[in-house]
């Protein structure tokens, strides 16, 4: 159907740009997902590393309790695909990273 559009009309160019926008969106979304996933893995590695040590300082135990509380409180509706849910997840991961940053 798109092949039947006249070249002089801006329809074909607009459709082409929409396809390009869609590809850019998917690429950005993939990179965003990879970044968040990587940050979660980084926090997990840090916590795992600390768990293997024979003694954990009280400050780190407090941080762990704070992390657990934050993790248990997160509520999103992932099936709706809302931007605010992505912002919540991004913020939560940032908070977790901040807690383990100085361990």
PDB file of C-alpha atoms in Angstrom:
ATOM      1  CA  UNK A   1       0.000   0.000   0.000  1.00  0.00           C
ATOM      2  CA  UNK A   2       2.866   2.394   0.843  1.00  0.00           C
ATOM      3  CA  UNK A   3       4.397   1.798  -2.590  1.00  0.00           C
ATOM      4  CA  UNK A   4       1.295   3.283  -4.223  1.00  0.00           C
ATOM      5  CA  UNK A   5       1.756   6.686  -2.592  1.00  0.00           C
ATOM      6  CA  UNK A   6       2.755   9.514  -4.905  1.00  0.00           C
ATOM      7  CA  UNK A   7       6.350  10.723  -4.543  1.00  0.00           C
ATOM      8  CA  UNK A   8       5.315  14.376  -4.546  1.00  0.00           C
ATOM      9  CA  UNK A   9       3.083  14.105  -1.542  1.00  0.00           C
ATOM     10  CA  UNK A  10       4.703  14.319   1.895  1.00  0.00           C
ATOM     11  CA  UNK A  11       2.935  11.102   2.881  1.00  0.00           C
ATOM     12  CA  UNK A  12       5.679   8.751   1.756  1.00  0.00           C
ATOM     13  CA  UNK A  13       8.424  10.832   3.379  1.00  0.00           C
ATOM     14  CA  UNK A  14       6.421  11.136   6.599  1.00  0.00           C
ATOM     15  CA  UNK A  15       5.823   7.382   6.719  1.00  0.00           C
ATOM     16  CA  UNK A  16       9.523   6.797   6.136  1.00  0.00           C
ATOM     17  CA  UNK A  17      10.438   9.169   8.972  1.00  0.00           C
ATOM     18  CA  UNK A  18       7.923   7.454  11.263  1.00  0.00           C
ATOM     19  CA  UNK A  19       9.608   4.129  10.518  1.00  0.00           C
ATOM     20  CA  UNK A  20      12.975   5.707  11.326  1.00  0.00           C
ATOM     21  CA  UNK A  21      11.555   7.142  14.564  1.00  0.00           C
ATOM     22  CA  UNK A  22      10.234   3.715  15.513  1.00  0.00           C
ATOM     23  CA  UNK A  23      13.679   2.163  14.960  1.00  0.00           C
ATOM     24  CA  UNK A  24      15.331   4.925  17.012  1.00  0.00           C
ATOM     25  CA  UNK A  25      12.822   4.381  19.815  1.00  0.00           C
ATOM     26  CA  UNK A  26      13.447   0.644  19.884  1.00  0.00           C
ATOM     27  CA  UNK A  27      17.208   1.169  19.886  1.00  0.00           C
ATOM     28  CA  UNK A  28      17.002   3.688  22.729  1.00  0.00           C
ATOM     29  CA  UNK A  29      14.701   1.372  24.669  1.00  0.00           C
ATOM     30  CA  UNK A  30      17.102  -1.543  24.201  1.00  0.00           C
ATOM     31  CA  UNK A  31      20.058   0.524  25.439  1.00  0.00           C
ATOM     32  CA  UNK A  32      18.034   1.834  28.382  1.00  0.00           C
ATOM     33  CA  UNK A  33      17.042  -1.710  29.349  1.00  0.00           C
ATOM     34  CA  UNK A  34      20.631  -2.914  29.063  1.00  0.00           C
ATOM     35  CA  UNK A  35      21.866  -0.053  31.263  1.00  0.00           C
ATOM     36  CA  UNK A  36      19.302  -0.675  34.013  1.00  0.00           C
ATOM     37  CA  UNK A  37      19.908  -4.426  33.866  1.00  0.00           C
ATOM     38  CA  UNK A  38      23.660  -3.865  34.134  1.00  0.00           C
ATOM     39  CA  UNK A  39      23.232  -1.576  37.135  1.00  0.00           C
ATOM     40  CA  UNK A  40      21.012  -4.126  38.891  1.00  0.00           C
ATOM     41  CA  UNK A  41      23.639  -6.801  38.238  1.00  0.00           C
ATOM     42  CA  UNK A  42      26.352  -4.506  39.611  1.00  0.00           C
ATOM     43  CA  UNK A  43      24.410  -3.990  42.860  1.00  0.00           C
ATOM     44  CA  UNK A  44      23.766  -7.732  43.073  1.00  0.00           C
ATOM     45  CA  UNK A  45      27.492  -8.496  42.667  1.00  0.00           C
ATOM     46  CA  UNK A  46      28.358  -5.985  45.384  1.00  0.00           C
ATOM     47  CA  UNK A  47      25.813  -7.473  47.797  1.00  0.00           C
ATOM     48  CA  UNK A  48      26.959 -11.011  46.962  1.00  0.00           C
ATOM     49  CA  UNK A  49      30.574 -10.051  47.551  1.00  0.00           C
ATOM     50  CA  UNK A  50      29.690  -8.575  50.928  1.00  0.00           C
ATOM     51  CA  UNK A  51      27.678 -11.675  51.856  1.00  0.00           C
ATOM     52  CA  UNK A  52      30.771 -13.827  51.391  1.00  0.00           C
ATOM     53  CA  UNK A  53      32.781 -11.861  53.950  1.00  0.00           C
ATOM     54  CA  UNK A  54      32.970 -13.309  57.474  1.00  0.00           C
ATOM     55  CA  UNK A  55      31.745 -10.160  59.235  1.00  0.00           C
ATOM     56  CA  UNK A  56      29.551  -7.335  57.969  1.00  0.00           C
ATOM     57  CA  UNK A  57      29.713  -3.907  59.633  1.00  0.00           C
ATOM     58  CA  UNK A  58      26.532  -2.540  61.219  1.00  0.00           C
ATOM     59  CA  UNK A  59      26.346   0.323  58.697  1.00  0.00           C
ATOM     60  CA  UNK A  60      26.215  -2.134  55.812  1.00  0.00           C
ATOM     61  CA  UNK A  61      23.597  -4.223  57.579  1.00  0.00           C
ATOM     62  CA  UNK A  62      21.518  -1.066  57.956  1.00  0.00           C
ATOM     63  CA  UNK A  63      21.989  -0.350  54.248  1.00  0.00           C
ATOM     64  CA  UNK A  64      20.895  -3.897  53.419  1.00  0.00           C
ATOM     65  CA  UNK A  65      17.735  -3.504  55.488  1.00  0.00           C
ATOM     66  CA  UNK A  66      17.037  -0.206  53.713  1.00  0.00           C
ATOM     67  CA  UNK A  67      17.582  -1.891  50.349  1.00  0.00           C
ATOM     68  CA  UNK A  68      15.271  -4.728  51.250  1.00  0.00           C
ATOM     69  CA  UNK A  69      12.580  -2.287  52.325  1.00  0.00           C
ATOM     70  CA  UNK A  70      12.907  -0.311  49.083  1.00  0.00           C
ATOM     71  CA  UNK A  71      12.802  -3.480  46.981  1.00  0.00           C
ATOM     72  CA  UNK A  72       9.716  -4.817  48.730  1.00  0.00           C
ATOM     73  CA  UNK A  73       7.813  -1.548  48.372  1.00  0.00           C
ATOM     74  CA  UNK A  74       8.143  -1.151  44.610  1.00  0.00           C
ATOM     75  CA  UNK A  75       4.838  -1.525  42.827  1.00  0.00           C
ATOM     76  CA  UNK A  76       4.531  -1.127  39.109  1.00  0.00           C
ATOM     77  CA  UNK A  77       2.075  -2.220  36.467  1.00  0.00           C
ATOM     78  CA  UNK A  78       4.500  -3.533  33.885  1.00  0.00           C
ATOM     79  CA  UNK A  79       1.712  -4.784  31.629  1.00  0.00           C
ATOM     80  CA  UNK A  80       0.636  -1.178  31.052  1.00  0.00           C
ATOM     81  CA  UNK A  81       4.091  -0.089  29.880  1.00  0.00           C
ATOM     82  CA  UNK A  82       3.897   3.308  31.566  1.00  0.00           C
ATOM     83  CA  UNK A  83       6.714   5.822  31.554  1.00  0.00           C
ATOM     84  CA  UNK A  84       6.207   6.531  35.242  1.00  0.00           C
ATOM     85  CA  UNK A  85       6.885   2.858  36.037  1.00  0.00           C
ATOM     86  CA  UNK A  86      10.181   3.049  34.160  1.00  0.00           C
ATOM     87  CA  UNK A  87      11.024   6.194  36.106  1.00  0.00           C
ATOM     88  CA  UNK A  88      10.237   4.386  39.377  1.00  0.00           C
ATOM     89  CA  UNK A  89      12.520   1.503  38.420  1.00  0.00           C
ATOM     90  CA  UNK A  90      15.294   3.854  37.320  1.00  0.00           C
ATOM     91  CA  UNK A  91      15.013   5.789  40.576  1.00  0.00           C
ATOM     92  CA  UNK A  92      14.978   2.605  42.671  1.00  0.00           C
ATOM     93  CA  UNK A  93      18.099   1.273  40.965  1.00  0.00           C
ATOM     94  CA  UNK A  94      19.785   4.640  41.489  1.00  0.00           C
ATOM     95  CA  UNK A  95      18.946   4.492  45.192  1.00  0.00           C
ATOM     96  CA  UNK A  96      20.342   0.960  45.467  1.00  0.00           C
ATOM     97  CA  UNK A  97      23.539   1.958  43.698  1.00  0.00           C
ATOM     98  CA  UNK A  98      23.919   4.922  46.006  1.00  0.00           C
ATOM     99  CA  UNK A  99      23.605   2.700  49.076  1.00  0.00           C
ATOM    100  CA  UNK A 100      26.348   0.289  47.975  1.00  0.00           C
ATOM    101  CA  UNK A 101      28.551   2.875  46.269  1.00  0.00           C
ATOM    102  CA  UNK A 102      30.815   3.441  49.280  1.00  0.00           C
ATOM    103  CA  UNK A 103      31.023  -0.130  50.542  1.00  0.00           C
TER     104      UNK A 103
END
